[in-house]
């Protein structure tokens, strides 16, 4: 590690003003991505602005058919929430499958969404469910939020305050997890509702994406066989020591079929 200034503001306004005054600042949430990257010198902020003191960023509530999860809500709290379990059980299950106990007790939904790791779980739920990312400046539909690997539409100094999820239809998420980190080698989130079917895939490509080929097929026939013969475009698929492009493409169909099988 190297020297940096640590701040712990007690209001959003103070956090924004500290950010504006600092030379090369970053917001800190659970630290489970940011601190390891600082240790590796992949990030070297002059100032860390810890969001831990902003009580307005934590918590889960439901109003009608909208479930709201504060940005500083930890994965363990989403997993354990009776509100989430009742409204969108697939979301609670997804949170329960993130990393290990330590990661779930520190990591936050806002940090995960802001980071947009191509293998992260929450982005699949946001896209699959048609969620909205609420920030200090605006409300962004998930369809417009994730840009590319570790890139979102967030601007300098913009803080995610909450994520809102529409509660509609039924949903399921299954991932083929990396055995060490539990990140998704491929994870598929499917939401079926009166207006159609949404399918989001994480882990496979440089960023989470909606799979229009699967959505079209499942909207006409919600059955595993509907995916037979569909070949996905793989030009931006990831290849690493864990899985080749072809293997990830194969996993997309296998995992999607498992999700469908668990929903019919
Ligand atoms: C061993 C290990 C295993 C893991 N396994 C998984 C897994 O299986 N699935 C998975 O999805 N993730 C996994 N993770 C990642 C984990 O979920 C992290 O918690 C998450 O990616 C980042 O959340 P955080 O709260 O720790 O954010 P931080 O590390 O504190 O911040 C991450 C980034 O987001 C920014 N940020 C944070 N909060 C906000 C906000 N409210 N507004 C704007 N910007 C913000 C920060 O400035 C930083 O750039 C794993 C991590 C580790 C260390």
PDB file of C-alpha atoms and ligand atoms in Angstrom:
ATOM      1  CA  UNK A   1       0.000   0.000   0.000  1.00  0.00           C
ATOM      2  CA  UNK A   2       1.012   3.644  -0.308  1.00  0.00           C
ATOM      3  CA  UNK A   3      -0.171   6.835   1.375  1.00  0.00           C
ATOM      4  CA  UNK A   4      -3.600   8.231   0.701  1.00  0.00           C
ATOM      5  CA  UNK A   5      -6.102  10.409   2.541  1.00  0.00           C
ATOM      6  CA  UNK A   6      -9.047   8.643   4.134  1.00  0.00           C
ATOM      7  CA  UNK A   7     -12.371  10.451   4.580  1.00  0.00           C
ATOM      8  CA  UNK A   8     -15.569   9.214   6.174  1.00  0.00           C
ATOM      9  CA  UNK A   9     -18.313  11.750   5.357  1.00  0.00           C
ATOM     10  CA  UNK A  10     -21.669  11.630   7.108  1.00  0.00           C
ATOM     11  CA  UNK A  11     -23.834  12.941   4.269  1.00  0.00           C
ATOM     12  CA  UNK A  12     -24.060  12.564   0.494  1.00  0.00           C
ATOM     13  CA  UNK A  13     -23.471  16.285   0.126  1.00  0.00           C
ATOM     14  CA  UNK A  14     -20.243  16.054   2.137  1.00  0.00           C
ATOM     15  CA  UNK A  15     -19.121  13.027   0.088  1.00  0.00           C
ATOM     16  CA  UNK A  16     -19.694  14.929  -3.160  1.00  0.00           C
ATOM     17  CA  UNK A  17     -17.930  18.012  -1.912  1.00  0.00           C
ATOM     18  CA  UNK A  18     -14.914  15.991  -0.702  1.00  0.00           C
ATOM     19  CA  UNK A  19     -14.773  14.319  -4.096  1.00  0.00           C
ATOM     20  CA  UNK A  20     -14.836  17.684  -5.889  1.00  0.00           C
ATOM     21  CA  UNK A  21     -12.000  19.039  -3.685  1.00  0.00           C
ATOM     22  CA  UNK A  22      -9.675  16.019  -3.941  1.00  0.00           C
ATOM     23  CA  UNK A  23      -6.959  15.502  -6.523  1.00  0.00           C
ATOM     24  CA  UNK A  24      -7.672  11.914  -7.657  1.00  0.00           C
ATOM     25  CA  UNK A  25     -10.398  10.534  -5.412  1.00  0.00           C
ATOM     26  CA  UNK A  26     -12.358   7.282  -5.362  1.00  0.00           C
ATOM     27  CA  UNK A  27     -15.404   6.196  -3.396  1.00  0.00           C
ATOM     28  CA  UNK A  28     -14.960   3.213  -1.095  1.00  0.00           C
ATOM     29  CA  UNK A  29     -17.829   0.835  -0.305  1.00  0.00           C
ATOM     30  CA  UNK A  30     -17.145  -2.743   0.836  1.00  0.00           C
ATOM     31  CA  UNK A  31     -13.592  -2.499  -0.487  1.00  0.00           C
ATOM     32  CA  UNK A  32     -13.618  -6.059  -1.778  1.00  0.00           C
ATOM     33  CA  UNK A  33     -12.656  -4.970  -5.263  1.00  0.00           C
ATOM     34  CA  UNK A  34     -11.077  -1.578  -4.672  1.00  0.00           C
ATOM     35  CA  UNK A  35      -8.625  -2.496  -1.883  1.00  0.00           C
ATOM     36  CA  UNK A  36      -7.116  -5.512  -3.719  1.00  0.00           C
ATOM     37  CA  UNK A  37      -6.655  -3.371  -6.839  1.00  0.00           C
ATOM     38  CA  UNK A  38      -4.936  -0.684  -4.730  1.00  0.00           C
ATOM     39  CA  UNK A  39      -2.606  -3.305  -3.282  1.00  0.00           C
ATOM     40  CA  UNK A  40      -1.748  -4.339  -6.835  1.00  0.00           C
ATOM     41  CA  UNK A  41      -1.262  -0.670  -7.835  1.00  0.00           C
ATOM     42  CA  UNK A  42      -4.028  -0.972 -10.439  1.00  0.00           C
ATOM     43  CA  UNK A  43      -5.706   1.919  -8.644  1.00  0.00           C
ATOM     44  CA  UNK A  44      -3.842   4.647  -6.789  1.00  0.00           C
ATOM     45  CA  UNK A  45      -6.337   7.240  -5.532  1.00  0.00           C
ATOM     46  CA  UNK A  46      -5.025  10.213  -3.559  1.00  0.00           C
ATOM     47  CA  UNK A  47      -8.218  10.195  -1.474  1.00  0.00           C
ATOM     48  CA  UNK A  48     -10.574   7.429  -0.429  1.00  0.00           C
ATOM     49  CA  UNK A  49     -14.065   8.633   0.383  1.00  0.00           C
ATOM     50  CA  UNK A  50     -15.704   5.942   2.473  1.00  0.00           C
ATOM     51  CA  UNK A  51     -19.479   5.665   1.973  1.00  0.00           C
ATOM     52  CA  UNK A  52     -19.882   3.614   5.177  1.00  0.00           C
ATOM     53  CA  UNK A  53     -21.210   6.565   7.200  1.00  0.00           C
ATOM     54  CA  UNK A  54     -24.055   7.332   4.798  1.00  0.00           C
ATOM     55  CA  UNK A  55     -26.907   5.555   6.497  1.00  0.00           C
ATOM     56  CA  UNK A  56     -29.315   6.706   3.774  1.00  0.00           C
ATOM     57  CA  UNK A  57     -27.540   4.368   1.331  1.00  0.00           C
ATOM     58  CA  UNK A  58     -28.308   1.172   3.251  1.00  0.00           C
ATOM     59  CA  UNK A  59     -31.539  -0.727   3.566  1.00  0.00           C
ATOM     60  CA  UNK A  60     -34.227  -2.536   1.661  1.00  0.00           C
ATOM     61  CA  UNK A  61     -37.839  -1.461   1.177  1.00  0.00           C
ATOM     62  CA  UNK A  62     -40.824  -2.309  -0.996  1.00  0.00           C
ATOM     63  CA  UNK A  63     -43.549  -0.012  -2.238  1.00  0.00           C
ATOM     64  CA  UNK A  64     -46.186  -1.775  -4.308  1.00  0.00           C
ATOM     65  CA  UNK A  65     -44.415  -3.548  -7.123  1.00  0.00           C
ATOM     66  CA  UNK A  66     -41.074  -1.819  -6.667  1.00  0.00           C
ATOM     67  CA  UNK A  67     -38.302  -3.248  -4.518  1.00  0.00           C
ATOM     68  CA  UNK A  68     -35.597  -0.753  -3.555  1.00  0.00           C
ATOM     69  CA  UNK A  69     -32.167  -1.774  -2.322  1.00  0.00           C
ATOM     70  CA  UNK A  70     -29.840   0.939  -1.034  1.00  0.00           C
ATOM     71  CA  UNK A  71     -26.421   1.044  -2.671  1.00  0.00           C
ATOM     72  CA  UNK A  72     -24.553   0.331   0.573  1.00  0.00           C
ATOM     73  CA  UNK A  73     -26.621  -2.786   1.307  1.00  0.00           C
ATOM     74  CA  UNK A  74     -24.317  -5.745   1.721  1.00  0.00           C
ATOM     75  CA  UNK A  75     -24.756  -8.988  -0.205  1.00  0.00           C
ATOM     76  CA  UNK A  76     -25.437 -10.888   3.054  1.00  0.00           C
ATOM     77  CA  UNK A  77     -28.300  -8.522   3.909  1.00  0.00           C
ATOM     78  CA  UNK A  78     -29.896  -8.960   0.479  1.00  0.00           C
ATOM     79  CA  UNK A  79     -29.565 -12.736   0.810  1.00  0.00           C
ATOM     80  CA  UNK A  80     -31.161 -12.747   4.273  1.00  0.00           C
ATOM     81  CA  UNK A  81     -33.903 -10.209   3.563  1.00  0.00           C
ATOM     82  CA  UNK A  82     -37.421 -11.570   3.918  1.00  0.00           C
ATOM     83  CA  UNK A  83     -38.631  -8.717   1.698  1.00  0.00           C
ATOM     84  CA  UNK A  84     -36.308  -9.773  -1.112  1.00  0.00           C
ATOM     85  CA  UNK A  85     -37.033 -13.459  -0.603  1.00  0.00           C
ATOM     86  CA  UNK A  86     -40.767 -12.781  -0.903  1.00  0.00           C
ATOM     87  CA  UNK A  87     -40.586 -10.313  -3.801  1.00  0.00           C
ATOM     88  CA  UNK A  88     -37.811 -11.734  -5.997  1.00  0.00           C
ATOM     89  CA  UNK A  89     -36.463 -14.993  -4.549  1.00  0.00           C
ATOM     90  CA  UNK A  90     -33.982 -15.321  -7.443  1.00  0.00           C
ATOM     91  CA  UNK A  91     -32.304 -12.088  -6.319  1.00  0.00           C
ATOM     92  CA  UNK A  92     -31.849 -13.341  -2.750  1.00  0.00           C
ATOM     93  CA  UNK A  93     -30.460 -16.588  -4.136  1.00  0.00           C
ATOM     94  CA  UNK A  94     -28.049 -14.693  -6.389  1.00  0.00           C
ATOM     95  CA  UNK A  95     -26.751 -12.666  -3.426  1.00  0.00           C
ATOM     96  CA  UNK A  96     -26.340 -15.873  -1.383  1.00  0.00           C
ATOM     97  CA  UNK A  97     -24.090 -17.272  -4.113  1.00  0.00           C
ATOM     98  CA  UNK A  98     -21.643 -14.360  -4.275  1.00  0.00           C
ATOM     99  CA  UNK A  99     -18.091 -15.193  -3.159  1.00  0.00           C
ATOM    100  CA  UNK A 100     -17.782 -16.458   0.387  1.00  0.00           C
ATOM    101  CA  UNK A 101     -19.021 -15.327   3.805  1.00  0.00           C
ATOM    102  CA  UNK A 102     -16.407 -12.587   4.122  1.00  0.00           C
ATOM    103  CA  UNK A 103     -17.162 -11.172   0.689  1.00  0.00           C
ATOM    104  CA  UNK A 104     -20.915 -11.240   1.347  1.00  0.00           C
ATOM    105  CA  UNK A 105     -20.474  -9.525   4.704  1.00  0.00           C
ATOM    106  CA  UNK A 106     -18.485  -6.632   3.213  1.00  0.00           C
ATOM    107  CA  UNK A 107     -19.391  -6.287  -0.467  1.00  0.00           C
ATOM    108  CA  UNK A 108     -22.276  -4.010  -1.457  1.00  0.00           C
ATOM    109  CA  UNK A 109     -24.710  -3.983  -4.349  1.00  0.00           C
ATOM    110  CA  UNK A 110     -23.675  -0.428  -5.299  1.00  0.00           C
ATOM    111  CA  UNK A 111     -19.992  -1.392  -5.406  1.00  0.00           C
ATOM    112  CA  UNK A 112     -20.708  -4.426  -7.537  1.00  0.00           C
ATOM    113  CA  UNK A 113     -22.870  -2.490  -9.986  1.00  0.00           C
ATOM    114  CA  UNK A 114     -20.445   0.462 -10.219  1.00  0.00           C
ATOM    115  CA  UNK A 115     -17.539  -1.892 -10.795  1.00  0.00           C
ATOM    116  CA  UNK A 116     -19.258  -3.868 -13.611  1.00  0.00           C
ATOM    117  CA  UNK A 117     -16.886  -6.817 -13.451  1.00  0.00           C
ATOM    118  CA  UNK A 118     -17.705  -8.955 -16.516  1.00  0.00           C
ATOM    119  CA  UNK A 119     -18.140 -11.988 -14.240  1.00  0.00           C
ATOM    120  CA  UNK A 120     -20.162 -10.319 -11.471  1.00  0.00           C
ATOM    121  CA  UNK A 121     -23.611 -11.609 -10.538  1.00  0.00           C
ATOM    122  CA  UNK A 122     -25.707  -8.501  -9.766  1.00  0.00           C
ATOM    123  CA  UNK A 123     -25.426  -6.966 -13.257  1.00  0.00           C
ATOM    124  CA  UNK A 124     -27.267 -10.036 -14.610  1.00  0.00           C
ATOM    125  CA  UNK A 125     -30.118  -9.473 -12.146  1.00  0.00           C
ATOM    126  CA  UNK A 126     -30.333  -5.765 -12.980  1.00  0.00           C
ATOM    127  CA  UNK A 127     -30.502  -6.394 -16.730  1.00  0.00           C
ATOM    128  CA  UNK A 128     -32.670  -9.482 -16.410  1.00  0.00           C
ATOM    129  CA  UNK A 129     -35.224  -7.755 -14.233  1.00  0.00           C
ATOM    130  CA  UNK A 130     -35.148  -4.384 -16.004  1.00  0.00           C
ATOM    131  CA  UNK A 131     -33.977  -2.580 -12.863  1.00  0.00           C
ATOM    132  CA  UNK A 132     -33.130   1.113 -12.521  1.00  0.00           C
ATOM    133  CA  UNK A 133     -29.897   2.490 -11.066  1.00  0.00           C
ATOM    134  CA  UNK A 134     -30.603   5.584  -8.985  1.00  0.00           C
ATOM    135  CA  UNK A 135     -27.703   7.998  -8.519  1.00  0.00           C
ATOM    136  CA  UNK A 136     -27.087  11.418  -7.047  1.00  0.00           C
ATOM    137  CA  UNK A 137     -27.768  12.843 -10.522  1.00  0.00           C
ATOM    138  CA  UNK A 138     -30.399  10.683 -12.255  1.00  0.00           C
ATOM    139  CA  UNK A 139     -32.182   7.368 -12.637  1.00  0.00           C
ATOM    140  CA  UNK A 140     -30.669   5.132 -15.327  1.00  0.00           C
ATOM    141  CA  UNK A 141     -32.394   2.025 -16.723  1.00  0.00           C
ATOM    142  CA  UNK A 142     -30.110  -1.012 -16.423  1.00  0.00           C
ATOM    143  CA  UNK A 143     -30.393  -1.429 -20.213  1.00  0.00           C
ATOM    144  CA  UNK A 144     -28.401   1.824 -20.554  1.00  0.00           C
ATOM    145  CA  UNK A 145     -26.131   1.540 -17.510  1.00  0.00           C
ATOM    146  CA  UNK A 146     -23.531  -1.141 -18.323  1.00  0.00           C
ATOM    147  CA  UNK A 147     -21.155  -0.044 -21.103  1.00  0.00           C
ATOM    148  CA  UNK A 148     -18.282  -2.521 -21.243  1.00  0.00           C
ATOM    149  CA  UNK A 149     -15.774  -4.348 -19.055  1.00  0.00           C
ATOM    150  CA  UNK A 150     -15.440  -2.342 -15.786  1.00  0.00           C
ATOM    151  CA  UNK A 151     -17.232   0.547 -17.497  1.00  0.00           C
ATOM    152  CA  UNK A 152     -20.636   2.094 -16.811  1.00  0.00           C
ATOM    153  CA  UNK A 153     -22.313   5.404 -17.653  1.00  0.00           C
ATOM    154  CA  UNK A 154     -21.418   6.768 -14.176  1.00  0.00           C
ATOM    155  CA  UNK A 155     -19.761  10.169 -14.412  1.00  0.00           C
ATOM    156  CA  UNK A 156     -17.005  11.615 -12.224  1.00  0.00           C
ATOM    157  CA  UNK A 157     -18.240  12.048  -8.669  1.00  0.00           C
ATOM    158  CA  UNK A 158     -21.631  10.427  -9.337  1.00  0.00           C
ATOM    159  CA  UNK A 159     -22.741   8.147  -6.510  1.00  0.00           C
ATOM    160  CA  UNK A 160     -25.169   5.251  -6.845  1.00  0.00           C
ATOM    161  CA  UNK A 161     -27.722   5.656  -4.065  1.00  0.00           C
ATOM    162  CA  UNK A 162     -30.028   2.708  -4.754  1.00  0.00           C
ATOM    163  CA  UNK A 163     -31.207   0.125  -7.238  1.00  0.00           C
ATOM    164  CA  UNK A 164     -34.933  -0.342  -7.840  1.00  0.00           C
ATOM    165  CA  UNK A 165     -36.341  -3.600  -9.171  1.00  0.00           C
ATOM    166  CA  UNK A 166     -39.829  -4.071 -10.643  1.00  0.00           C
ATOM    167  CA  UNK A 167     -41.536  -7.022  -8.989  1.00  0.00           C
ATOM    168  CA  UNK A 168     -43.179  -8.871 -11.850  1.00  0.00           C
ATOM    169  CA  UNK A 169     -43.453 -12.414 -13.107  1.00  0.00           C
ATOM    170  CA  UNK A 170     -41.088 -15.125 -11.976  1.00  0.00           C
ATOM    171  CA  UNK A 171     -37.335 -15.275 -12.261  1.00  0.00           C
ATOM    172  CA  UNK A 172     -34.390 -17.573 -11.752  1.00  0.00           C
ATOM    173  CA  UNK A 173     -30.597 -17.264 -11.777  1.00  0.00           C
ATOM    174  CA  UNK A 174     -28.069 -20.043 -12.144  1.00  0.00           C
ATOM    175  CA  UNK A 175     -24.339 -19.690 -12.625  1.00  0.00           C
ATOM    176  CA  UNK A 176     -21.479 -21.996 -13.418  1.00  0.00           C
ATOM    177  CA  UNK A 177     -19.215 -20.641 -10.721  1.00  0.00           C
ATOM    178  CA  UNK A 178     -15.469 -20.428 -10.715  1.00  0.00           C
ATOM    179  CA  UNK A 179     -14.622 -22.929  -7.980  1.00  0.00           C
ATOM    180  CA  UNK A 180     -12.142 -20.580  -6.272  1.00  0.00           C
ATOM    181  CA  UNK A 181     -13.765 -17.135  -6.361  1.00  0.00           C
ATOM    182  CA  UNK A 182     -17.385 -18.118  -7.117  1.00  0.00           C
ATOM    183  CA  UNK A 183     -17.490 -15.428  -9.832  1.00  0.00           C
ATOM    184  CA  UNK A 184     -19.633 -16.530 -12.781  1.00  0.00           C
ATOM    185  CA  UNK A 185     -17.811 -18.314 -15.583  1.00  0.00           C
ATOM    186  CA  UNK A 186     -21.269 -17.997 -17.092  1.00  0.00           C
ATOM    187  CA  UNK A 187     -24.422 -16.941 -15.251  1.00  0.00           C
ATOM    188  CA  UNK A 188     -27.908 -16.710 -16.758  1.00  0.00           C
ATOM    189  CA  UNK A 189     -30.782 -14.686 -15.292  1.00  0.00           C
ATOM    190  CA  UNK A 190     -34.251 -15.168 -16.781  1.00  0.00           C
ATOM    191  CA  UNK A 191     -37.366 -13.162 -15.938  1.00  0.00           C
ATOM    192  CA  UNK A 192     -40.692 -14.303 -17.422  1.00  0.00           C
ATOM    193  CA  UNK A 193     -43.668 -11.954 -17.189  1.00  0.00           C
ATOM    194  CA  UNK A 194     -46.806 -10.878 -19.035  1.00  0.00           C
ATOM    195  CA  UNK A 195     -44.896  -8.644 -21.470  1.00  0.00           C
ATOM    196  CA  UNK A 196     -42.403 -11.342 -22.490  1.00  0.00           C
ATOM    197  CA  UNK A 197     -39.107 -12.825 -21.398  1.00  0.00           C
ATOM    198  CA  UNK A 198     -35.855 -11.097 -20.444  1.00  0.00           C
ATOM    199  CA  UNK A 199     -32.593 -13.035 -20.494  1.00  0.00           C
ATOM    200  CA  UNK A 200     -29.331 -11.577 -19.182  1.00  0.00           C
ATOM    201  CA  UNK A 201     -25.988 -13.344 -19.346  1.00  0.00           C
ATOM    202  CA  UNK A 202     -22.927 -12.517 -17.260  1.00  0.00           C
ATOM    203  CA  UNK A 203     -19.433 -14.011 -17.316  1.00  0.00           C
ATOM    204  CA  UNK A 204     -19.490 -14.934 -20.994  1.00  0.00           C
ATOM    205  CA  UNK A 205     -18.611 -11.636 -22.662  1.00  0.00           C
ATOM    206  CA  UNK A 206     -16.735  -8.403 -21.943  1.00  0.00           C
ATOM    207  CA  UNK A 207     -19.836  -7.080 -20.183  1.00  0.00           C
ATOM    208  CA  UNK A 208     -23.182  -8.440 -19.085  1.00  0.00           C
ATOM    209  CA  UNK A 209     -25.650  -8.523 -21.997  1.00  0.00           C
ATOM    210  CA  UNK A 210     -29.263  -9.265 -22.856  1.00  0.00           C
ATOM    211  CA  UNK A 211     -29.485 -12.274 -25.108  1.00  0.00           C
ATOM    212  CA  UNK A 212     -31.970 -11.233 -27.783  1.00  0.00           C
ATOM    213  CA  UNK A 213     -31.778 -14.631 -29.557  1.00  0.00           C
ATOM    214  CA  UNK A 214     -32.844 -16.495 -26.402  1.00  0.00           C
ATOM    215  CA  UNK A 215     -35.454 -13.841 -25.556  1.00  0.00           C
ATOM    216  CA  UNK A 216     -37.126 -14.175 -28.970  1.00  0.00           C
ATOM    217  CA  UNK A 217     -37.125 -17.969 -28.834  1.00  0.00           C
ATOM    218  CA  UNK A 218     -38.445 -18.151 -25.262  1.00  0.00           C
ATOM    219  CA  UNK A 219     -41.110 -15.518 -25.879  1.00  0.00           C
ATOM    220  CA  UNK A 220     -42.668 -17.856 -28.473  1.00  0.00           C
ATOM    221  CA  UNK A 221     -42.122 -21.070 -26.530  1.00  0.00           C
ATOM    222  CA  UNK A 222     -40.856 -21.161 -22.945  1.00  0.00           C
ATOM    223  CA  UNK A 223     -39.156 -24.546 -23.209  1.00  0.00           C
ATOM    224  CA  UNK A 224     -35.586 -25.843 -23.192  1.00  0.00           C
ATOM    225  CA  UNK A 225     -36.031 -27.075 -26.771  1.00  0.00           C
ATOM    226  CA  UNK A 226     -36.665 -23.496 -27.934  1.00  0.00           C
ATOM    227  CA  UNK A 227     -32.920 -22.849 -27.589  1.00  0.00           C
ATOM    228  CA  UNK A 228     -31.890 -25.771 -29.799  1.00  0.00           C
ATOM    229  CA  UNK A 229     -29.978 -24.687 -32.873  1.00  0.00           C
ATOM    230  CA  UNK A 230     -29.358 -21.109 -31.685  1.00  0.00           C
ATOM    231  CA  UNK A 231     -25.768 -20.008 -32.215  1.00  0.00           C
ATOM    232  CA  UNK A 232     -24.687 -16.949 -30.247  1.00  0.00           C
ATOM    233  CA  UNK A 233     -22.352 -14.312 -31.675  1.00  0.00           C
ATOM    234  CA  UNK A 234     -19.116 -14.692 -29.726  1.00  0.00           C
ATOM    235  CA  UNK A 235     -16.913 -11.889 -31.049  1.00  0.00           C
ATOM    236  CA  UNK A 236     -16.719 -10.185 -27.626  1.00  0.00           C
ATOM    237  CA  UNK A 237     -16.698 -13.384 -25.535  1.00  0.00           C
ATOM    238  CA  UNK A 238     -14.038 -13.828 -22.864  1.00  0.00           C
ATOM    239  CA  UNK A 239     -11.272 -16.388 -23.094  1.00  0.00           C
ATOM    240  CA  UNK A 240      -9.008 -17.112 -20.103  1.00  0.00           C
ATOM    241  CA  UNK A 241      -7.406 -19.998 -18.281  1.00  0.00           C
ATOM    242  CA  UNK A 242     -10.804 -21.007 -16.888  1.00  0.00           C
ATOM    243  CA  UNK A 243     -12.785 -21.298 -20.126  1.00  0.00           C
ATOM    244  CA  UNK A 244     -12.383 -20.863 -23.870  1.00  0.00           C
ATOM    245  CA  UNK A 245     -14.806 -18.868 -26.029  1.00  0.00           C
ATOM    246  CA  UNK A 246     -16.405 -22.073 -27.333  1.00  0.00           C
ATOM    247  CA  UNK A 247     -16.791 -23.483 -23.837  1.00  0.00           C
ATOM    248  CA  UNK A 248     -18.443 -20.282 -22.601  1.00  0.00           C
ATOM    249  CA  UNK A 249     -20.818 -20.306 -25.594  1.00  0.00           C
ATOM    250  CA  UNK A 250     -21.682 -23.925 -24.815  1.00  0.00           C
ATOM    251  CA  UNK A 251     -22.258 -23.032 -21.145  1.00  0.00           C
ATOM    252  CA  UNK A 252     -24.691 -20.250 -22.105  1.00  0.00           C
ATOM    253  CA  UNK A 253     -27.076 -22.797 -23.635  1.00  0.00           C
ATOM    254  CA  UNK A 254     -26.549 -25.397 -20.900  1.00  0.00           C
ATOM    255  CA  UNK A 255     -27.123 -22.958 -18.037  1.00  0.00           C
ATOM    256  CA  UNK A 256     -30.044 -21.224 -19.772  1.00  0.00           C
ATOM    257  CA  UNK A 257     -31.732 -24.611 -20.213  1.00  0.00           C
ATOM    258  CA  UNK A 258     -31.210 -25.370 -16.518  1.00  0.00           C
ATOM    259  CA  UNK A 259     -32.842 -22.072 -15.629  1.00  0.00           C
ATOM    260  CA  UNK A 260     -35.805 -22.824 -17.914  1.00  0.00           C
ATOM    261  CA  UNK A 261     -36.136 -26.338 -16.489  1.00  0.00           C
ATOM    262  CA  UNK A 262     -36.336 -24.910 -12.980  1.00  0.00           C
ATOM    263  CA  UNK A 263     -39.079 -22.438 -13.996  1.00  0.00           C
ATOM    264  CA  UNK A 264     -41.488 -24.633 -16.003  1.00  0.00           C
TER     265      UNK A 264
HETATM  266  C1  LIG B   1     -12.551 -13.383  -3.097  1.00  0.00           C
HETATM  267  C2  LIG B   1     -13.644 -12.625  -3.774  1.00  0.00           C
HETATM  268  C3  LIG B   1     -14.674 -13.330  -4.367  1.00  0.00           C
HETATM  269  C4  LIG B   1     -15.720 -12.636  -5.017  1.00  0.00           C
HETATM  270  N1  LIG B   1     -16.709 -13.358  -5.616  1.00  0.00           N
HETATM  271  C5  LIG B   1     -17.697 -12.710  -6.274  1.00  0.00           C
HETATM  272  C6  LIG B   1     -18.759 -13.429  -6.891  1.00  0.00           C
HETATM  273  O1  LIG B   1     -18.858 -14.652  -6.819  1.00  0.00           O
HETATM  274  N2  LIG B   1     -19.710 -12.704  -7.546  1.00  0.00           N
HETATM  275  C7  LIG B   1     -19.688 -11.331  -7.602  1.00  0.00           C
HETATM  276  O2  LIG B   1     -20.571 -10.734  -8.213  1.00  0.00           O
HETATM  277  N3  LIG B   1     -18.711 -10.621  -6.998  1.00  0.00           N
HETATM  278  C8  LIG B   1     -17.731 -11.288  -6.325  1.00  0.00           C
HETATM  279  N4  LIG B   1     -16.750 -10.559  -5.689  1.00  0.00           N
HETATM  280  C9  LIG B   1     -16.801  -9.090  -5.741  1.00  0.00           C
HETATM  281  C10 LIG B   1     -17.615  -8.555  -4.572  1.00  0.00           C
HETATM  282  O3  LIG B   1     -18.976  -8.785  -4.835  1.00  0.00           O
HETATM  283  C11 LIG B   1     -17.374  -7.057  -4.351  1.00  0.00           C
HETATM  284  O4  LIG B   1     -17.944  -6.757  -3.163  1.00  0.00           O
HETATM  285  C12 LIG B   1     -17.964  -6.113  -5.393  1.00  0.00           C
HETATM  286  O5  LIG B   1     -17.518  -6.334  -6.670  1.00  0.00           O
HETATM  287  C13 LIG B   1     -17.576  -4.666  -5.111  1.00  0.00           C
HETATM  288  O6  LIG B   1     -18.359  -4.198  -4.097  1.00  0.00           O
HETATM  289  P1  LIG B   1     -17.723  -3.398  -2.906  1.00  0.00           P
HETATM  290  O7  LIG B   1     -18.844  -2.908  -2.092  1.00  0.00           O
HETATM  291  O8  LIG B   1     -16.695  -4.248  -2.236  1.00  0.00           O
HETATM  292  O9  LIG B   1     -17.064  -2.153  -3.673  1.00  0.00           O
HETATM  293  P2  LIG B   1     -15.636  -1.464  -3.565  1.00  0.00           P
HETATM  294  O10 LIG B   1     -14.562  -2.464  -3.783  1.00  0.00           O
HETATM  295  O11 LIG B   1     -15.532  -0.638  -2.348  1.00  0.00           O
HETATM  296  O12 LIG B   1     -15.745  -0.495  -4.830  1.00  0.00           O
HETATM  297  C14 LIG B   1     -15.743  -1.003  -6.147  1.00  0.00           C
HETATM  298  C15 LIG B   1     -15.860   0.155  -7.140  1.00  0.00           C
HETATM  299  O13 LIG B   1     -17.162   0.722  -7.081  1.00  0.00           O
HETATM  300  C16 LIG B   1     -17.100   2.117  -6.746  1.00  0.00           C
HETATM  301  N5  LIG B   1     -18.254   2.355  -5.870  1.00  0.00           N
HETATM  302  C17 LIG B   1     -18.580   1.653  -4.771  1.00  0.00           C
HETATM  303  N6  LIG B   1     -19.780   2.059  -4.285  1.00  0.00           N
HETATM  304  C18 LIG B   1     -20.207   3.036  -5.126  1.00  0.00           C
HETATM  305  C19 LIG B   1     -21.397   3.837  -5.162  1.00  0.00           C
HETATM  306  N7  LIG B   1     -22.383   3.712  -4.262  1.00  0.00           N
HETATM  307  N8  LIG B   1     -21.509   4.743  -6.159  1.00  0.00           N
HETATM  308  C20 LIG B   1     -20.528   4.871  -7.103  1.00  0.00           C
HETATM  309  N9  LIG B   1     -19.390   4.136  -7.113  1.00  0.00           N
HETATM  310  C21 LIG B   1     -19.242   3.222  -6.132  1.00  0.00           C
HETATM  311  C22 LIG B   1     -15.746   2.306  -6.082  1.00  0.00           C
HETATM  312  O14 LIG B   1     -15.273   3.623  -6.222  1.00  0.00           O
HETATM  313  C23 LIG B   1     -14.897   1.319  -6.863  1.00  0.00           C
HETATM  314  O15 LIG B   1     -14.529   1.862  -8.101  1.00  0.00           O
HETATM  315  C24 LIG B   1     -15.711 -11.226  -5.051  1.00  0.00           C
HETATM  316  C25 LIG B   1     -14.673 -10.507  -4.408  1.00  0.00           C
HETATM  317  C26 LIG B   1     -13.642 -11.195  -3.786  1.00  0.00           C
HETATM  318  C27 LIG B   1     -12.563 -10.425  -3.111  1.00  0.00           C
END
